[in-house]
Amino acid sequence: AQSVTQPDIHITVSEGASLELRCNYSYGATPYLFWYVQSPGQGLQLLLKYFSGDTLVQGIKGFEAEFKRSQSSFNLRKPSVHWSDAAEYFCAVGPYNQGGKLIFGQGTELSVKP
Amino acid sequence: EAQVTQNPRYLITVTGKKLTVTCSQNMNHEYMSWYRQDPGLGLRQIYYSMNVEVTDKGDVPEGYKVSRKEKRNFPLILESPSPNQTSLYFCASSFVGQASGANVLTFGAGSRLTVL
């Protein structure tokens, strides 16, 4: 079955600390992987995506993610978290070139301590 | 400005009273989709459309209808809403195929629906 698992429902980090959000997927074909962020009361915004090539991808707002095929993972990282990063983060997987038929994970809520 | 517009943003209704949530995009996207977001469950796809007059069920289609008569519009219809349809709904759209940005969903701001 195709699925995305985000093991951490809620994470709290101190401002300035590093961040890693975990994402594991199960997908039968070559995956097209995404991270989206949802700020309170807002829709989802794309942070970054990966289909092929360099397994370390850079996104907006200083985020990056690393694709590890052997571990079926696509973890999101940021070296230094800012208070404005507090939001909910969603990992998603889908087929390439077939529109946005994505499977989303359950989401990880990030809180940032001053 | 390129965007997906949903209306209404907030709605409280009663069981059985038909309602429609509209969705419109101005990016000439072929693909449109509806998701519902519930705590602990992430986003689950209700229906999607690959182009005009082409729609298909997602993972949780029961109790919903959609239509795609025009490329820009993709309304979500709840014929007889029930309390278990209380949720946050998102419409999203994207290109399909080799177009730049294919598969990258642009989301609306969401519609919070409460069914009493």
Tab-separated table of C-alpha atoms in Angstrom:
chain	number	residue	atom	x	y	z
A	1	ALA	CA	0.000	0.000	0.000
A	2	GLN	CA	1.158	3.502	-0.733
A	3	SER	CA	1.624	5.607	2.351
A	4	VAL	CA	3.589	8.354	4.005
A	5	THR	CA	4.506	8.270	7.670
A	6	GLN	CA	5.645	11.202	9.732
A	7	PRO	CA	6.547	9.595	13.062
A	8	ASP	CA	6.593	12.815	15.082
A	9	ILE	CA	3.214	14.424	15.662
A	10	HIS	CA	4.649	17.368	17.553
A	11	ILE	CA	8.187	18.692	17.945
A	12	THR	CA	9.412	21.603	20.047
A	13	VAL	CA	12.799	23.201	19.396
A	14	SER	CA	14.501	26.282	20.717
A	15	GLU	CA	15.005	29.212	18.421
A	16	GLY	CA	18.421	28.935	16.783
A	17	ALA	CA	18.595	25.181	17.225
A	18	SER	CA	18.750	22.763	14.317
A	19	LEU	CA	15.691	20.880	13.123
A	20	GLU	CA	15.043	17.565	11.473
A	21	LEU	CA	11.551	16.344	10.596
A	22	ARG	CA	11.255	12.728	9.603
A	23	CYS	CA	9.339	11.294	6.672
A	24	ASN	CA	9.163	7.690	5.511
A	25	TYR	CA	7.219	6.552	2.497
A	26	SER	CA	5.985	3.397	0.858
A	27	TYR	CA	5.429	3.774	-2.863
A	28	GLY	CA	5.401	1.257	-5.689
A	29	ALA	CA	6.832	3.434	-8.437
A	30	THR	CA	9.576	6.030	-8.558
A	31	PRO	CA	8.441	8.573	-5.999
A	32	TYR	CA	8.065	12.289	-6.506
A	33	LEU	CA	8.520	13.730	-3.018
A	34	PHE	CA	7.405	16.991	-1.492
A	35	TRP	CA	7.438	18.964	1.710
A	36	TYR	CA	4.687	21.508	2.327
A	37	VAL	CA	4.259	23.933	5.217
A	38	GLN	CA	0.981	25.170	6.643
A	39	SER	CA	1.049	28.271	8.790
A	40	PRO	CA	-1.888	28.807	11.152
A	41	GLY	CA	-5.044	29.674	9.239
A	42	GLN	CA	-3.300	29.386	5.897
A	43	GLY	CA	-3.217	26.994	3.000
A	44	LEU	CA	-0.228	24.806	2.238
A	45	GLN	CA	2.908	26.234	0.678
A	46	LEU	CA	5.526	24.180	-1.142
A	47	LEU	CA	8.904	24.129	0.604
A	48	LEU	CA	10.760	21.819	-1.772
A	49	LYS	CA	10.410	18.826	-4.055
A	50	TYR	CA	12.507	15.943	-5.347
A	51	PHE	CA	12.220	13.648	-8.330
A	52	SER	CA	15.698	12.818	-9.487
A	53	GLY	CA	19.282	14.020	-9.451
A	54	ASP	CA	21.125	15.269	-6.416
A	55	THR	CA	19.584	13.635	-3.380
A	56	LEU	CA	20.024	16.766	-1.271
A	57	VAL	CA	17.548	19.417	-2.355
A	58	GLN	CA	17.322	23.001	-1.261
A	59	GLY	CA	14.037	24.753	-0.685
A	60	ILE	CA	12.680	28.077	0.395
A	61	LYS	CA	13.167	29.630	3.830
A	62	GLY	CA	16.515	27.871	4.359
A	63	PHE	CA	15.085	24.349	4.392
A	64	GLU	CA	16.678	21.332	2.771
A	65	ALA	CA	15.753	17.674	2.483
A	66	GLU	CA	17.689	14.529	1.743
A	67	PHE	CA	16.319	11.600	-0.224
A	68	LYS	CA	17.590	8.212	0.920
A	69	ARG	CA	16.229	5.477	-1.313
A	70	SER	CA	17.631	2.648	0.825
A	71	GLN	CA	15.752	3.950	3.848
A	72	SER	CA	12.654	5.159	1.961
A	73	SER	CA	13.085	8.458	3.715
A	74	PHE	CA	12.912	12.132	2.811
A	75	ASN	CA	13.777	14.043	5.974
A	76	LEU	CA	13.500	17.798	6.188
A	77	ARG	CA	16.228	19.824	7.880
A	78	LYS	CA	17.058	23.370	8.832
A	79	PRO	CA	20.315	24.407	10.525
A	80	SER	CA	18.858	27.214	12.633
A	81	VAL	CA	15.167	27.548	13.382
A	82	HIS	CA	13.441	30.916	13.541
A	83	TRP	CA	10.287	31.648	15.546
A	84	SER	CA	8.428	32.205	12.267
A	85	ASP	CA	9.036	28.556	11.342
A	86	ALA	CA	6.377	27.456	13.828
A	87	ALA	CA	3.813	25.709	11.640
A	88	GLU	CA	2.624	22.296	10.553
A	89	TYR	CA	4.743	20.430	8.049
A	90	PHE	CA	3.505	17.805	5.630
A	91	CYS	CA	5.486	15.294	3.635
A	92	ALA	CA	3.851	13.966	0.462
A	93	VAL	CA	4.571	11.468	-2.301
A	94	GLY	CA	3.053	11.086	-5.739
A	95	PRO	CA	3.529	10.056	-9.358
A	96	TYR	CA	5.493	12.190	-11.779
A	97	ASN	CA	3.645	14.016	-14.546
A	98	GLN	CA	0.202	12.897	-13.469
A	99	GLY	CA	-1.012	15.990	-11.766
A	100	GLY	CA	-1.087	16.513	-8.065
A	101	LYS	CA	-2.438	13.163	-6.923
A	102	LEU	CA	-0.366	13.196	-3.779
A	103	ILE	CA	-0.495	11.074	-0.667
A	104	PHE	CA	0.154	13.143	2.436
A	105	GLY	CA	1.577	12.204	5.780
A	106	GLN	CA	-0.214	12.991	9.019
A	107	GLY	CA	1.767	16.151	9.547
A	108	THR	CA	4.281	17.315	12.175
A	109	GLU	CA	3.479	20.366	14.226
A	110	LEU	CA	6.550	22.429	15.033
A	111	SER	CA	6.665	24.731	18.042
A	112	VAL	CA	9.590	27.097	18.573
A	113	LYS	CA	10.671	28.166	22.047
A	114	PRO	CA	12.204	31.613	22.471
B	1	GLU	CA	-1.838	37.058	-8.922
B	2	ALA	CA	-1.841	33.308	-9.449
B	3	GLN	CA	-4.149	31.765	-6.920
B	4	VAL	CA	-6.784	29.246	-5.937
B	5	THR	CA	-9.872	30.859	-4.443
B	6	GLN	CA	-12.291	28.992	-2.217
B	7	ASN	CA	-15.620	30.183	-0.876
B	8	PRO	CA	-16.928	30.286	1.721
B	9	ARG	CA	-13.952	30.335	4.070
B	10	TYR	CA	-16.141	29.522	7.060
B	11	LEU	CA	-19.559	27.911	7.183
B	12	ILE	CA	-21.768	26.516	9.900
B	13	THR	CA	-24.713	24.494	8.654
B	14	VAL	CA	-27.143	21.851	9.820
B	15	THR	CA	-27.457	18.205	8.964
B	16	GLY	CA	-29.093	17.593	5.606
B	17	LYS	CA	-28.925	21.108	4.215
B	18	LYS	CA	-27.232	20.935	0.818
B	19	LEU	CA	-24.196	23.129	0.378
B	20	THR	CA	-21.578	23.895	-2.241
B	21	VAL	CA	-18.017	25.022	-1.681
B	22	THR	CA	-16.677	26.769	-4.744
B	23	CYS	CA	-13.114	26.590	-6.026
B	24	SER	CA	-11.638	28.631	-8.823
B	25	GLN	CA	-8.076	28.866	-10.167
B	26	ASN	CA	-6.602	31.382	-12.587
B	27	MET	CA	-3.492	29.470	-13.671
B	28	ASN	CA	-4.992	27.381	-16.479
B	29	HIS	CA	-4.175	24.220	-14.522
B	30	GLU	CA	-5.538	20.959	-15.852
B	31	TYR	CA	-5.549	19.159	-12.513
B	32	MET	CA	-7.783	20.116	-9.611
B	33	SER	CA	-8.461	18.314	-6.388
B	34	TRP	CA	-10.277	18.509	-3.079
B	35	TYR	CA	-8.766	17.427	0.221
B	36	ARG	CA	-10.088	17.344	3.738
B	37	GLN	CA	-7.813	17.870	6.705
B	38	ASP	CA	-8.579	16.314	10.056
B	39	PRO	CA	-6.380	16.257	13.174
B	40	GLY	CA	-3.998	13.317	13.188
B	41	LEU	CA	-5.032	12.213	9.709
B	42	GLY	CA	-3.263	14.759	7.531
B	43	LEU	CA	-4.827	15.566	4.187
B	44	ARG	CA	-7.020	13.006	2.514
B	45	GLN	CA	-8.114	13.324	-1.074
B	46	ILE	CA	-11.855	13.468	-1.732
B	47	TYR	CA	-12.092	13.860	-5.503
B	48	TYR	CA	-9.823	14.981	-8.284
B	49	SER	CA	-10.099	16.031	-11.899
B	50	MET	CA	-7.480	15.653	-14.609
B	51	ASN	CA	-9.316	18.042	-16.956
B	52	VAL	CA	-12.733	19.308	-17.972
B	53	GLU	CA	-15.437	16.642	-17.633
B	54	VAL	CA	-12.893	14.162	-16.195
B	55	THR	CA	-13.322	13.463	-12.494
B	56	ASP	CA	-12.463	10.542	-10.264
B	57	LYS	CA	-12.790	9.463	-6.669
B	58	GLY	CA	-10.015	9.960	-4.195
B	59	ASP	CA	-9.628	8.146	-0.914
B	60	VAL	CA	-12.679	9.491	0.944
B	61	PRO	CA	-15.387	10.338	-1.644
B	62	GLU	CA	-18.475	9.175	0.294
B	63	GLY	CA	-20.987	11.958	0.830
B	64	TYR	CA	-19.447	14.305	-1.724
B	65	LYS	CA	-19.979	15.191	-5.355
B	66	VAL	CA	-17.962	17.272	-7.779
B	67	SER	CA	-18.233	18.574	-11.307
B	68	ARG	CA	-15.762	20.072	-13.772
B	69	LYS	CA	-17.679	21.908	-16.446
B	70	GLU	CA	-15.062	24.602	-16.897
B	71	LYS	CA	-11.327	24.355	-16.573
B	72	ARG	CA	-11.060	27.005	-13.888
B	73	ASN	CA	-13.848	25.815	-11.549
B	74	PHE	CA	-14.186	22.679	-9.431
B	75	PRO	CA	-17.030	22.944	-6.904
B	76	LEU	CA	-17.463	20.491	-4.040
B	77	ILE	CA	-21.052	19.564	-3.295
B	78	LEU	CA	-22.360	18.094	-0.070
B	79	GLU	CA	-25.882	16.921	-0.945
B	80	SER	CA	-26.850	15.998	2.618
B	81	PRO	CA	-24.139	17.041	5.050
B	82	SER	CA	-23.603	15.079	8.225
B	83	PRO	CA	-21.591	15.930	11.350
B	84	ASN	CA	-18.748	13.617	10.285
B	85	GLN	CA	-18.139	15.979	7.387
B	86	THR	CA	-17.132	18.710	9.789
B	87	SER	CA	-13.608	19.426	8.620
B	88	LEU	CA	-11.188	21.823	6.986
B	89	TYR	CA	-11.381	21.547	3.210
B	90	PHE	CA	-8.708	22.499	0.715
B	91	CYS	CA	-8.917	22.880	-3.010
B	92	ALA	CA	-5.690	22.572	-4.986
B	93	SER	CA	-4.583	22.656	-8.604
B	94	SER	CA	-1.548	21.896	-10.733
B	95	PHE	CA	-0.314	21.365	-14.253
B	96	VAL	CA	-0.094	17.874	-15.677
B	97	GLY	CA	2.571	16.298	-17.861
B	98	GLN	CA	5.706	18.044	-18.977
B	99	ALA	CA	4.625	21.562	-18.100
B	100	SER	CA	6.824	23.492	-15.783
B	101	GLY	CA	5.621	22.980	-12.262
B	102	ALA	CA	3.746	19.792	-13.039
B	103	ASN	CA	2.596	18.034	-9.899
B	104	VAL	CA	3.298	21.043	-7.723
B	105	LEU	CA	0.001	21.781	-6.049
B	106	THR	CA	-1.180	25.305	-5.413
B	107	PHE	CA	-3.601	25.324	-2.492
B	108	GLY	CA	-6.490	27.538	-1.620
B	109	ALA	CA	-6.678	29.092	1.839
B	110	GLY	CA	-9.142	26.482	3.083
B	111	SER	CA	-12.818	26.315	3.993
B	112	ARG	CA	-13.743	25.400	7.544
B	113	LEU	CA	-17.063	23.622	7.579
B	114	THR	CA	-19.068	22.769	10.683
B	115	VAL	CA	-22.138	20.553	10.386
B	116	LEU	CA	-24.416	20.571	13.435
